[in-house]
JSON list of C-alpha atoms and ligand atoms in Angstrom, two decimals:
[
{"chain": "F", "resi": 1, "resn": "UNK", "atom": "CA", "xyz": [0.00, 0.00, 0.00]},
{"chain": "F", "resi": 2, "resn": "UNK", "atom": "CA", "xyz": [1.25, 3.54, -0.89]},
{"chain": "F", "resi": 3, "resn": "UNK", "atom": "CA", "xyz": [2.73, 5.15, 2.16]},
{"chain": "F", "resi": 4, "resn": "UNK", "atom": "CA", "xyz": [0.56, 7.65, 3.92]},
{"chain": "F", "resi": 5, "resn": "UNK", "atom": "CA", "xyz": [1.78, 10.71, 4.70]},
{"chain": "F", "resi": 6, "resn": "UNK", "atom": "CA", "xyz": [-1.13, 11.51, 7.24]},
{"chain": "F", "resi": 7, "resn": "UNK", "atom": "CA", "xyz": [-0.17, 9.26, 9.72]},
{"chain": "F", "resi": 8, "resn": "UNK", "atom": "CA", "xyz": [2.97, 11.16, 11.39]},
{"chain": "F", "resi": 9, "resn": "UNK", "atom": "CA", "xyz": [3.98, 10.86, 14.48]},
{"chain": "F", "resi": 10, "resn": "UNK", "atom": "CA", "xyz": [6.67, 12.82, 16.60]},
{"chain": "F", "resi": 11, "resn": "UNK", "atom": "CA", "xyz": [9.36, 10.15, 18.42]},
{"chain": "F", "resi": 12, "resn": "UNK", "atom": "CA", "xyz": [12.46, 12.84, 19.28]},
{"chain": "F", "resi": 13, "resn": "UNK", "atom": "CA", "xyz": [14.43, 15.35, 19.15]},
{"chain": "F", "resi": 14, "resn": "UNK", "atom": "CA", "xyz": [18.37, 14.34, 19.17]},
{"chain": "F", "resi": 15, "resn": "UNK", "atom": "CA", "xyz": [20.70, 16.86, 20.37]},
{"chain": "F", "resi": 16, "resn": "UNK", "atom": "CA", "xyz": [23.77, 14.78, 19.99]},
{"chain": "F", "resi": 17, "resn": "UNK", "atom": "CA", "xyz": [24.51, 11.99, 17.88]},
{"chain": "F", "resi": 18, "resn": "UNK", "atom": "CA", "xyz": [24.37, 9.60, 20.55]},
{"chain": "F", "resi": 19, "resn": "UNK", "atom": "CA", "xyz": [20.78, 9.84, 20.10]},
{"chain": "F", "resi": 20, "resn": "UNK", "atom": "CA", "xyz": [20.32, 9.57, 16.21]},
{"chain": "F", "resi": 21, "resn": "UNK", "atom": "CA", "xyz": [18.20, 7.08, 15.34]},
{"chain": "F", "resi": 22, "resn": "UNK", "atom": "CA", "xyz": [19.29, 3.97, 13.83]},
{"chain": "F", "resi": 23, "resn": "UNK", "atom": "CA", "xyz": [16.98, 1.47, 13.34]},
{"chain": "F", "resi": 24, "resn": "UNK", "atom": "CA", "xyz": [17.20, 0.57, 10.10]},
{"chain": "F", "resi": 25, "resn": "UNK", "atom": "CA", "xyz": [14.20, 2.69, 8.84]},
{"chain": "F", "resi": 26, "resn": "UNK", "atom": "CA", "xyz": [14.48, 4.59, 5.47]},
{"chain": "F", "resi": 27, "resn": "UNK", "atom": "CA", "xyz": [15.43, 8.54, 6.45]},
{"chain": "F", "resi": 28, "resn": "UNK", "atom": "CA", "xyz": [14.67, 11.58, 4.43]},
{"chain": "F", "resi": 29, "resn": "UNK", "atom": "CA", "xyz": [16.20, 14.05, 5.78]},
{"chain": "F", "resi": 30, "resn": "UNK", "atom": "CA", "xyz": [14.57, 18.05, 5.72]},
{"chain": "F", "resi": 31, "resn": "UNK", "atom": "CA", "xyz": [16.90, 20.97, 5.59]},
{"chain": "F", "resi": 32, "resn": "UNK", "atom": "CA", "xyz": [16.72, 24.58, 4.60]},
{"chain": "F", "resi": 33, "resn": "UNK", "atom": "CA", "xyz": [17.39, 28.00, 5.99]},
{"chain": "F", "resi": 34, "resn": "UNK", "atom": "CA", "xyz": [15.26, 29.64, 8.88]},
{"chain": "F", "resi": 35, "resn": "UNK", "atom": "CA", "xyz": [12.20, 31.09, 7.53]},
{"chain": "F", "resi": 36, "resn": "UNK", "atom": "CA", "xyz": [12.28, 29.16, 4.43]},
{"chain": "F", "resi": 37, "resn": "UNK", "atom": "CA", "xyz": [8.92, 27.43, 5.55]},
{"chain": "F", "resi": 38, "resn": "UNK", "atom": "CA", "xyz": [10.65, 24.01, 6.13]},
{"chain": "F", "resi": 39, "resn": "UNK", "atom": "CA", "xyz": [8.06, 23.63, 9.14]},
{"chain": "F", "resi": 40, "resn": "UNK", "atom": "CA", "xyz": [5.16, 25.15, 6.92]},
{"chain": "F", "resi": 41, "resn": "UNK", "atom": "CA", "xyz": [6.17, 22.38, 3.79]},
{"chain": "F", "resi": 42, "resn": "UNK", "atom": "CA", "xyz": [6.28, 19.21, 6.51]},
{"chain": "F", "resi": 43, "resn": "UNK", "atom": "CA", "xyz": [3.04, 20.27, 7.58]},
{"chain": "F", "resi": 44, "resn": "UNK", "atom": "CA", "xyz": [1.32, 20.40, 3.96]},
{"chain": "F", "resi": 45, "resn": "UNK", "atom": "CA", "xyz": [2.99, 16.98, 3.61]},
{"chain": "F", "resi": 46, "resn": "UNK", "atom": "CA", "xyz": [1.26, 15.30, 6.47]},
{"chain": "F", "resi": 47, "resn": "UNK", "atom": "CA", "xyz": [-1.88, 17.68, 6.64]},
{"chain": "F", "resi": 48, "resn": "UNK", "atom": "CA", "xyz": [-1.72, 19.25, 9.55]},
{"chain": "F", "resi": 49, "resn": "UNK", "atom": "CA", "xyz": [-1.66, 23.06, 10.70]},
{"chain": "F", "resi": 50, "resn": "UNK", "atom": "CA", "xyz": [0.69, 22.73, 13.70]},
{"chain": "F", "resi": 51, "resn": "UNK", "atom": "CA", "xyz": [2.55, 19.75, 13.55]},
{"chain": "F", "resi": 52, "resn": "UNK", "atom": "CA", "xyz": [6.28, 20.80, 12.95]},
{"chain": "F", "resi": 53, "resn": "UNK", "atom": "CA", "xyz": [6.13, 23.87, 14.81]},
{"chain": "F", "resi": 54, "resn": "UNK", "atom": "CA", "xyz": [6.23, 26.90, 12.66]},
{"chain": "F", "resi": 55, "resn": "UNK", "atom": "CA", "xyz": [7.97, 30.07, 13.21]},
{"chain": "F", "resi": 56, "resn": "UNK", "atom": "CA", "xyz": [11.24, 28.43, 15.60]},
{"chain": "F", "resi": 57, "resn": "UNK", "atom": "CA", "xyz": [12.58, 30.55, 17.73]},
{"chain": "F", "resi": 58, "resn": "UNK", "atom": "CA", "xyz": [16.74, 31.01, 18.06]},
{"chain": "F", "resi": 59, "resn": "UNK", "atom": "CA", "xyz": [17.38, 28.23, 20.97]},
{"chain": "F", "resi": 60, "resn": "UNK", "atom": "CA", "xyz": [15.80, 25.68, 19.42]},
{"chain": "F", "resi": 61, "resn": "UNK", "atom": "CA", "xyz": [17.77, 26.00, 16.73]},
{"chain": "F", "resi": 62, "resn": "UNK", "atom": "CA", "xyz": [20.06, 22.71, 17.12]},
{"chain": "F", "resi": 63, "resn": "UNK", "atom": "CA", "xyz": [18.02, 19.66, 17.73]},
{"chain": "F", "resi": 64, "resn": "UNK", "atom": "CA", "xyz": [17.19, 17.25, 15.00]},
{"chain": "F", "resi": 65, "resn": "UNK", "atom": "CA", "xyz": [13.49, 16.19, 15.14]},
{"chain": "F", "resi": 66, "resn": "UNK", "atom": "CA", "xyz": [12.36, 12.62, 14.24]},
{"chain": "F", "resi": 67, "resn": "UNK", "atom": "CA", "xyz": [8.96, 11.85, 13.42]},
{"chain": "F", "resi": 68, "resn": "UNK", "atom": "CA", "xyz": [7.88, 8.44, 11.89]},
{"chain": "F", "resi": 69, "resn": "UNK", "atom": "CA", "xyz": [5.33, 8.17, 8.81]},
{"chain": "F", "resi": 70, "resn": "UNK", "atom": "CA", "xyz": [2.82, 5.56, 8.68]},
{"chain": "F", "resi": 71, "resn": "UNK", "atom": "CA", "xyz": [5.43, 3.49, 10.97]},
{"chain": "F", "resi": 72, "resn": "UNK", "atom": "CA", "xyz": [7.73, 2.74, 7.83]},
{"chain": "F", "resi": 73, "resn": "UNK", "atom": "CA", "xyz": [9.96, 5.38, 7.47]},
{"chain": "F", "resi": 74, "resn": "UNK", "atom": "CA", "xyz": [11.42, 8.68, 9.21]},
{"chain": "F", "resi": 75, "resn": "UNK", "atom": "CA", "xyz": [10.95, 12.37, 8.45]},
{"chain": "F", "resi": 76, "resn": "UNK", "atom": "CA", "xyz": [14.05, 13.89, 9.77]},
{"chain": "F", "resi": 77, "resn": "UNK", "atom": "CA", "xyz": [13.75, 17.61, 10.49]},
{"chain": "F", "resi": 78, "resn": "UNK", "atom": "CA", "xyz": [16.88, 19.21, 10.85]},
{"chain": "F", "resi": 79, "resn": "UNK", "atom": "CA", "xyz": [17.78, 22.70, 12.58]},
{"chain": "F", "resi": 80, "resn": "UNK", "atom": "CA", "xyz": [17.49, 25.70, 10.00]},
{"chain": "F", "resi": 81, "resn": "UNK", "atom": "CA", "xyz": [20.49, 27.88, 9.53]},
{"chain": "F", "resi": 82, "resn": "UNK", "atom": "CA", "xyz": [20.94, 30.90, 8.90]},
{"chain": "F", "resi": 83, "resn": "UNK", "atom": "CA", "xyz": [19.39, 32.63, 11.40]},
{"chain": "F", "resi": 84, "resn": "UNK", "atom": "CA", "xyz": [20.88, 36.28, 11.93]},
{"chain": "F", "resi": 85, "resn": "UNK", "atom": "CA", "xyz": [20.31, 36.61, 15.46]},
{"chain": "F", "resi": 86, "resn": "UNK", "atom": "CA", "xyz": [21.57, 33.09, 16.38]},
{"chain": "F", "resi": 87, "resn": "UNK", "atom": "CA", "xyz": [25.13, 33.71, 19.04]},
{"chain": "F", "resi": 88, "resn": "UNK", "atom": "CA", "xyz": [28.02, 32.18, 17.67]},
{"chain": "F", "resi": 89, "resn": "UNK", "atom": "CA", "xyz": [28.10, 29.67, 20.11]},
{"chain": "F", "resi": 90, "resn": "UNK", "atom": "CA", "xyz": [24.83, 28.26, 19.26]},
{"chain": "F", "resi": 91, "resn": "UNK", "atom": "CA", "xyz": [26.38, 28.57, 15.56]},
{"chain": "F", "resi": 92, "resn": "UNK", "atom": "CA", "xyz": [29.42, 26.53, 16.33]},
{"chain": "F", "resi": 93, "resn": "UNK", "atom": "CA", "xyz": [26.76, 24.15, 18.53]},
{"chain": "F", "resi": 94, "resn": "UNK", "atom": "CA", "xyz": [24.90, 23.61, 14.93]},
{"chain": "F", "resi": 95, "resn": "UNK", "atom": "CA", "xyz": [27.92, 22.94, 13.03]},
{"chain": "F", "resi": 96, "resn": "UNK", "atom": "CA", "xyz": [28.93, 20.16, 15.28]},
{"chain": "F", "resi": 97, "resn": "UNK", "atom": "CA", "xyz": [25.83, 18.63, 15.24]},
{"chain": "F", "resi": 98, "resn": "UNK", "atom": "CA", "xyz": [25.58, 18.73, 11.45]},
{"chain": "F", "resi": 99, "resn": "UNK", "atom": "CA", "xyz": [29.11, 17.41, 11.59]},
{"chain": "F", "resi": 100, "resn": "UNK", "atom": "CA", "xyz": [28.19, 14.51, 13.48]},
{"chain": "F", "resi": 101, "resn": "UNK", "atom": "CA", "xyz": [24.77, 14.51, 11.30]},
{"chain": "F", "resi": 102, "resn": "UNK", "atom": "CA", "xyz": [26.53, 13.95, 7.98]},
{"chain": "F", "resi": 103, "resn": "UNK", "atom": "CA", "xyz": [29.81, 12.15, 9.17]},
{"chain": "F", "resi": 104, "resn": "UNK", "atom": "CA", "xyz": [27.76, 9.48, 10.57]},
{"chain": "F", "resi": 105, "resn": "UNK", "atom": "CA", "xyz": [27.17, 6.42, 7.84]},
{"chain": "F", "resi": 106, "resn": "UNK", "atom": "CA", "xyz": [23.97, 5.11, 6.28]},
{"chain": "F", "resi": 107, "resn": "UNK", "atom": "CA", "xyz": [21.90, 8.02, 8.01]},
{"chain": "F", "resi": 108, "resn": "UNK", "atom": "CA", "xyz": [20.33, 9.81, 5.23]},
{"chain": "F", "resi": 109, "resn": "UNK", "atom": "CA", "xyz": [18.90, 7.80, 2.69]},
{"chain": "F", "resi": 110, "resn": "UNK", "atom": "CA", "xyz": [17.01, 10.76, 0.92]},
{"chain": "F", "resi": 111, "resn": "UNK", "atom": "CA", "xyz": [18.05, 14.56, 1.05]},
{"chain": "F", "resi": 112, "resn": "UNK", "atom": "CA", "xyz": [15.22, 16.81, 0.78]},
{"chain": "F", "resi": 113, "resn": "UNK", "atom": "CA", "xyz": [16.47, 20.95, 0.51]},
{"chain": "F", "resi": 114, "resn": "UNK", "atom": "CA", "xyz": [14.13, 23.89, 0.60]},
{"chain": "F", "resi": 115, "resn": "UNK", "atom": "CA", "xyz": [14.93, 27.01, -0.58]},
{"chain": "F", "resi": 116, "resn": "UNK", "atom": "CA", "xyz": [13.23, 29.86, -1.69]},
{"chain": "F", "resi": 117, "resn": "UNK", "atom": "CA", "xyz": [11.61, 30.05, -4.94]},
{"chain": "F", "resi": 118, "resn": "UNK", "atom": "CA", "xyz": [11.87, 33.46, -4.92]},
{"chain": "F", "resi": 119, "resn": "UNK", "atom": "CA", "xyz": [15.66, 33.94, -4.56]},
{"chain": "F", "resi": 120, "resn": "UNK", "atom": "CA", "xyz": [18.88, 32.43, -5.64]},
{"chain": "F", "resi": 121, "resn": "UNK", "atom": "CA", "xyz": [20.13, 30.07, -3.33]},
{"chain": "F", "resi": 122, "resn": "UNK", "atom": "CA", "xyz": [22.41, 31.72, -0.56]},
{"chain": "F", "resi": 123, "resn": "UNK", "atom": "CA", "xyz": [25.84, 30.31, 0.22]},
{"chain": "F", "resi": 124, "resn": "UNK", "atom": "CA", "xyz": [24.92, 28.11, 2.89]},
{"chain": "F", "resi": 125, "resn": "UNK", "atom": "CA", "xyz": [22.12, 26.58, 0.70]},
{"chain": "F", "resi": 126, "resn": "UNK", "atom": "CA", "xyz": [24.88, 25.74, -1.62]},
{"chain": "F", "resi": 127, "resn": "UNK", "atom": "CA", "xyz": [27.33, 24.17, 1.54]},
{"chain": "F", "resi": 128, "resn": "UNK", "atom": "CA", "xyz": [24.16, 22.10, 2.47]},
{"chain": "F", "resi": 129, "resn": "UNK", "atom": "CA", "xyz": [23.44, 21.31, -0.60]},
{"chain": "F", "resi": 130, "resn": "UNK", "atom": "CA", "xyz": [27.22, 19.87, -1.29]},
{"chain": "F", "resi": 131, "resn": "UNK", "atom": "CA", "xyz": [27.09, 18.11, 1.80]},
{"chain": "F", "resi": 132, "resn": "UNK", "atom": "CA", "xyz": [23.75, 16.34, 0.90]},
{"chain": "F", "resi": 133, "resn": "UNK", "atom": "CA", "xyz": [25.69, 15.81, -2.17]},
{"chain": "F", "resi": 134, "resn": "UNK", "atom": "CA", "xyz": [29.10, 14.27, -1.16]},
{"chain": "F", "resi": 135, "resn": "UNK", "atom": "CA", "xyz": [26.47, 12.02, 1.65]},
{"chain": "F", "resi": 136, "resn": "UNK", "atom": "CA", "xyz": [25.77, 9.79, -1.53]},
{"chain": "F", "resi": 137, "resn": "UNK", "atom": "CA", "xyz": [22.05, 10.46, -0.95]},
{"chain": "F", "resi": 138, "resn": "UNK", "atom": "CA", "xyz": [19.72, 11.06, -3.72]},
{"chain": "F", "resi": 139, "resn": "UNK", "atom": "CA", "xyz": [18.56, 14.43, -3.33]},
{"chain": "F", "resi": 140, "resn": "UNK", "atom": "CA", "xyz": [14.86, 16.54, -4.28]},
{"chain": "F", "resi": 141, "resn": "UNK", "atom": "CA", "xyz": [15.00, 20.58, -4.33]},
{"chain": "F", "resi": 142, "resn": "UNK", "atom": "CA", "xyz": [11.87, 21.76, -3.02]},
{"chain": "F", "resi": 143, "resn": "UNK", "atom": "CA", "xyz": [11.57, 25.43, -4.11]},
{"chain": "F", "resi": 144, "resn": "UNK", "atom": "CA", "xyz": [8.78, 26.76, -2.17]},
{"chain": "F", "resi": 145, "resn": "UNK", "atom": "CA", "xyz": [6.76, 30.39, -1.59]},
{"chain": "F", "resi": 146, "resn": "UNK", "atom": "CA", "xyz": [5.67, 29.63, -5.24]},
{"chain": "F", "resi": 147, "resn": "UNK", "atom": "CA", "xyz": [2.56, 31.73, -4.30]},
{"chain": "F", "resi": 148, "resn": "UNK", "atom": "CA", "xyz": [4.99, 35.16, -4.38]},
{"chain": "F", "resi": 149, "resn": "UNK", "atom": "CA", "xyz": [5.88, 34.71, -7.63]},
{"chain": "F", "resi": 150, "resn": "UNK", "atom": "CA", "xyz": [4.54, 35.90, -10.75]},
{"chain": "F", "resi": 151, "resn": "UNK", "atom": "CA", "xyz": [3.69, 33.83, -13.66]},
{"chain": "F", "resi": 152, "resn": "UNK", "atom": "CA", "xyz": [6.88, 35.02, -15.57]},
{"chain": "F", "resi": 153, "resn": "UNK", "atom": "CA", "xyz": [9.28, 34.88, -12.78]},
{"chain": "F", "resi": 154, "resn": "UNK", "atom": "CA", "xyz": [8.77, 31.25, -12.59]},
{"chain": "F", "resi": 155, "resn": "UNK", "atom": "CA", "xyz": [11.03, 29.41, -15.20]},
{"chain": "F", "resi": 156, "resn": "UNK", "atom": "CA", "xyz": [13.88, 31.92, -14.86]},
{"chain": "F", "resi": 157, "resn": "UNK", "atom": "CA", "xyz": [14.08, 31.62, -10.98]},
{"chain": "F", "resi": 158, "resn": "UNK", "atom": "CA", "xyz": [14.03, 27.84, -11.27]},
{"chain": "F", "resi": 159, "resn": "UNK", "atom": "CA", "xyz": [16.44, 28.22, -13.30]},
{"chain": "F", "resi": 160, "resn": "UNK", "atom": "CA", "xyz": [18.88, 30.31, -11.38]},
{"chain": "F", "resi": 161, "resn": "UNK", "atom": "CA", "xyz": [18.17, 27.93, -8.70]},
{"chain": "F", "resi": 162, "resn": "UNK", "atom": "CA", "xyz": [19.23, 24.79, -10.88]},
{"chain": "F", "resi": 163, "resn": "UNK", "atom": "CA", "xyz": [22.84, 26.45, -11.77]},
{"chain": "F", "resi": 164, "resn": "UNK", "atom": "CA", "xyz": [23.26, 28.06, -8.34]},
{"chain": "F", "resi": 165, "resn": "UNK", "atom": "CA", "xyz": [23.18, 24.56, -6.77]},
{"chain": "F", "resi": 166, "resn": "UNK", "atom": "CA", "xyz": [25.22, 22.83, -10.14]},
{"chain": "F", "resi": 167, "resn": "UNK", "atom": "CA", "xyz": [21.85, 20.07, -10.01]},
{"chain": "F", "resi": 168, "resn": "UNK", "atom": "CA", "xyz": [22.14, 17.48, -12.42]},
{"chain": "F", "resi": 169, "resn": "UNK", "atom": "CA", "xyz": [19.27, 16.15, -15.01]},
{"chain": "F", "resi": 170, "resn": "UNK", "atom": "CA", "xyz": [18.78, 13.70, -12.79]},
{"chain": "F", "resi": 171, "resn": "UNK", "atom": "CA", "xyz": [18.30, 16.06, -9.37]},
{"chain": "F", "resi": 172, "resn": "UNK", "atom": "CA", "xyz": [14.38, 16.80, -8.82]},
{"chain": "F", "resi": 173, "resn": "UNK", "atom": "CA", "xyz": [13.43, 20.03, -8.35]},
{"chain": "F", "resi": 174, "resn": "UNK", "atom": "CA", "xyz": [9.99, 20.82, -6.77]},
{"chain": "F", "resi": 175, "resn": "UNK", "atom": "CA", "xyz": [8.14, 24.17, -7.54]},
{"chain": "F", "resi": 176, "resn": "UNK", "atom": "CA", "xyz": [6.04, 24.64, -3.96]},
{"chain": "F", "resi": 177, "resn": "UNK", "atom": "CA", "xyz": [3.50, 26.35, -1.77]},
{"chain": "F", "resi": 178, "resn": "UNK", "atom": "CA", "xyz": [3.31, 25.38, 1.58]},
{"chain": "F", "resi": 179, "resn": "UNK", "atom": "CA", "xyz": [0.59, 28.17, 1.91]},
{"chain": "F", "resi": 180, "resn": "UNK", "atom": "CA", "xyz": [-1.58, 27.01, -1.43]},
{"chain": "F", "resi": 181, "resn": "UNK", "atom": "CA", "xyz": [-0.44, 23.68, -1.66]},
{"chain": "F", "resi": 182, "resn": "UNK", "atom": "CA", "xyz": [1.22, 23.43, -5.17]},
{"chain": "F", "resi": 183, "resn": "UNK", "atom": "CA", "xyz": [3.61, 20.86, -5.64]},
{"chain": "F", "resi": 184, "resn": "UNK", "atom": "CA", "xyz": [2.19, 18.64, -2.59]},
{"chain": "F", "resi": 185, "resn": "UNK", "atom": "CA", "xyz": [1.02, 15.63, -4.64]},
{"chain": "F", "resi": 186, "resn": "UNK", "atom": "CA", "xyz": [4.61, 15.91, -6.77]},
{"chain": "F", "resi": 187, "resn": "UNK", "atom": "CA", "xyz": [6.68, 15.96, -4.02]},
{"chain": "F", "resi": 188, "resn": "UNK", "atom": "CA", "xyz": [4.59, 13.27, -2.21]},
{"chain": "F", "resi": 189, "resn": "UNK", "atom": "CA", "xyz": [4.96, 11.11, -5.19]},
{"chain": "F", "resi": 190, "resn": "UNK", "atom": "CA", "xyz": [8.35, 11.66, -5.35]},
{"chain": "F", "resi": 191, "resn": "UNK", "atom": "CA", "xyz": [9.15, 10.38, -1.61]},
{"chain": "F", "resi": 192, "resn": "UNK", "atom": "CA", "xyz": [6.67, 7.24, -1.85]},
{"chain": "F", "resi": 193, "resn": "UNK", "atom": "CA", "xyz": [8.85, 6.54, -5.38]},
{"chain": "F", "resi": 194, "resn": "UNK", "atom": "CA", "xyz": [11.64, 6.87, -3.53]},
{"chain": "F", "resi": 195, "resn": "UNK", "atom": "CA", "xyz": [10.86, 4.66, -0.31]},
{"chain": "F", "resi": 196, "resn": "UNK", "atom": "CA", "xyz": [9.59, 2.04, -2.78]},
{"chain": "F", "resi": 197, "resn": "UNK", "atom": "CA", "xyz": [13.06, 1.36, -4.50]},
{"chain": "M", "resi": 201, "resn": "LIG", "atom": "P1", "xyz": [10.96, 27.50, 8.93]},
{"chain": "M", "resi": 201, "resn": "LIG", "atom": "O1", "xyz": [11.70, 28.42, 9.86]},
{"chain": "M", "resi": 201, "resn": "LIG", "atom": "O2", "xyz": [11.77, 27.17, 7.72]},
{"chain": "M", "resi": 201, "resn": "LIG", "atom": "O3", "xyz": [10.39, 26.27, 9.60]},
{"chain": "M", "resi": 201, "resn": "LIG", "atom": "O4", "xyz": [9.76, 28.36, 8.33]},
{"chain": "M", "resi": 201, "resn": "LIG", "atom": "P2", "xyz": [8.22, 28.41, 8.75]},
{"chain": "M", "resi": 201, "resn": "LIG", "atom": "O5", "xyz": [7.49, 27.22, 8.28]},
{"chain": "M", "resi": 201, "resn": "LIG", "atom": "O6", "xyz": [8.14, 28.75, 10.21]},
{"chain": "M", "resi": 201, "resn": "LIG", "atom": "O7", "xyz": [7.72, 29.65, 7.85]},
{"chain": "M", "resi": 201, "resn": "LIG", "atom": "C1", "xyz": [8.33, 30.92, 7.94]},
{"chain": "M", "resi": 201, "resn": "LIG", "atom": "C2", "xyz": [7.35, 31.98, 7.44]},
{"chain": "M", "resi": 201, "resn": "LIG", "atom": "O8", "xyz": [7.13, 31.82, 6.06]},
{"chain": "M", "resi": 201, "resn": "LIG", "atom": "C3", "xyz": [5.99, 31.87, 8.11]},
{"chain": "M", "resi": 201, "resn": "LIG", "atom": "O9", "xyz": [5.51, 33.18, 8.31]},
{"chain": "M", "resi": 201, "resn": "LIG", "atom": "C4", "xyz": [5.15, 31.13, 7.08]},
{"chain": "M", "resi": 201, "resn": "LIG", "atom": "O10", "xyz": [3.77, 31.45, 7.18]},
{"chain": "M", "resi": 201, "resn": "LIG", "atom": "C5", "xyz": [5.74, 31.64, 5.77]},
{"chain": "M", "resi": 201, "resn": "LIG", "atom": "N1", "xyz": [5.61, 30.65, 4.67]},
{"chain": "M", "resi": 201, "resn": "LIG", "atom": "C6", "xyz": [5.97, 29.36, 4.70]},
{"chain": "M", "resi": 201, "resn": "LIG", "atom": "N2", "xyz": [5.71, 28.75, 3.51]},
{"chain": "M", "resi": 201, "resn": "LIG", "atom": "C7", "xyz": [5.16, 29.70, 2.72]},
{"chain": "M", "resi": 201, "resn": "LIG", "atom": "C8", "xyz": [4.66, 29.71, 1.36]},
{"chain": "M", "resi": 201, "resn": "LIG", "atom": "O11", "xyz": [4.67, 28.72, 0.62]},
{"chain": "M", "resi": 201, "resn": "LIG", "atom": "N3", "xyz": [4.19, 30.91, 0.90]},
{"chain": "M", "resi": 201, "resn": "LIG", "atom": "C9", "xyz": [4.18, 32.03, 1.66]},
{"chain": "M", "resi": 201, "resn": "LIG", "atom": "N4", "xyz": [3.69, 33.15, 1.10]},
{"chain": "M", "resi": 201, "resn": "LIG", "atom": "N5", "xyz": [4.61, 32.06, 2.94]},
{"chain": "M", "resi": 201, "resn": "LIG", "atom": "C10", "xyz": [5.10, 30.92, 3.46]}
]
């Protein structure tokens, strides 16, 4: 049976890799910058208002949230970056994590990126990006705040977004809305495609 998005379920949130989970689950790991609506796009995916919490506040910025999908595979959120008013410790605190995150084997299966349809991808979208990339993972660009654009922007700003992060033919890249819902049943049908391989 297709995999069903609707049942989600929180399990935790790992501060250190000690607690990663490891259980031999497919992984598709979320990342993007603060504000990008990665909380707002994980909630269109599993249809609910407030289940990844939307708007994070700096302090919460470096935990890695698990939450299991129809019991067969894990949505991993990890911490947005970026954030301007985020101390450098916290920064460095982040870093490590991700370290740990990406040095540790078989974790990611899937890498799923969200930038911002609207601009070209910033410098640390293009470090994450590269380290999804050297991970081994097959990876899906979600570009999302379609709903800002206009009609003609579209093409061009995917585009941009294509070269800026050097994807290949084979690299999916998602037009989205977390607000209106455009590229929901894409992107789902990209994810079940890819936990049925
Ligand atoms: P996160 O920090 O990446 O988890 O971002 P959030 O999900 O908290 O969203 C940040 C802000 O962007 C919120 O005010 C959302 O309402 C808004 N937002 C998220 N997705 C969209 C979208 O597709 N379109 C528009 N217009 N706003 C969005």
């Amino acid at each position: 049976m297709a995999i069903n998005f609707n049942k989600a379920e929180f399990i935790l949130s790992a501060a250190a890799s000690k607690q990663f989970v490891r259980d031999g689950l497919k992984q598709m790991a979320f990342a993007g910058r603060s504000n990008v609506g990665k909380s707002s796009v994980i909630n269109r995916l599993v249809g609910r208002k407030n289940f990844a919490r939307v708007g994070a506040s700096p302090g919460k910025t470096t935990q890695i949230n698990y939450f299991k999908i129809d019991n067969r595979l894990y949505l991993v959120d990890l911490p947005g970056y970026g954030y301007a008013k985020v101390s450098k410790a916290e920064r460095d605190r982040w870093g490590r994590l991700m370290e740990d995150y990406f040095q540790s084997s078989q974790l990611i299966d899937l890498g799923v990126l969200i930038v911002d349809a609207r601009h070209k991808p910033t410098a640390d979208d293009v470090t994450m990006c590269n380290w999804f990339k050297s991970s081994g993972c097959p990876m899906i660009v979600v570009a999302n705040k379609l709903d800002k654009l206009k009609q003609s922007e579209i093409e061009p700003n995917l585009q941009c977004i294509r070269e800026t992060l050097a994807l290949g033919e084979q690299d999916a890249l998602v037009p989205f809305s977390a607000e209106r819902g455009d590229g929901k049943e894409q992107l789902l049908g990209l994810l079940r495609a890819f936990y049925e391989q």
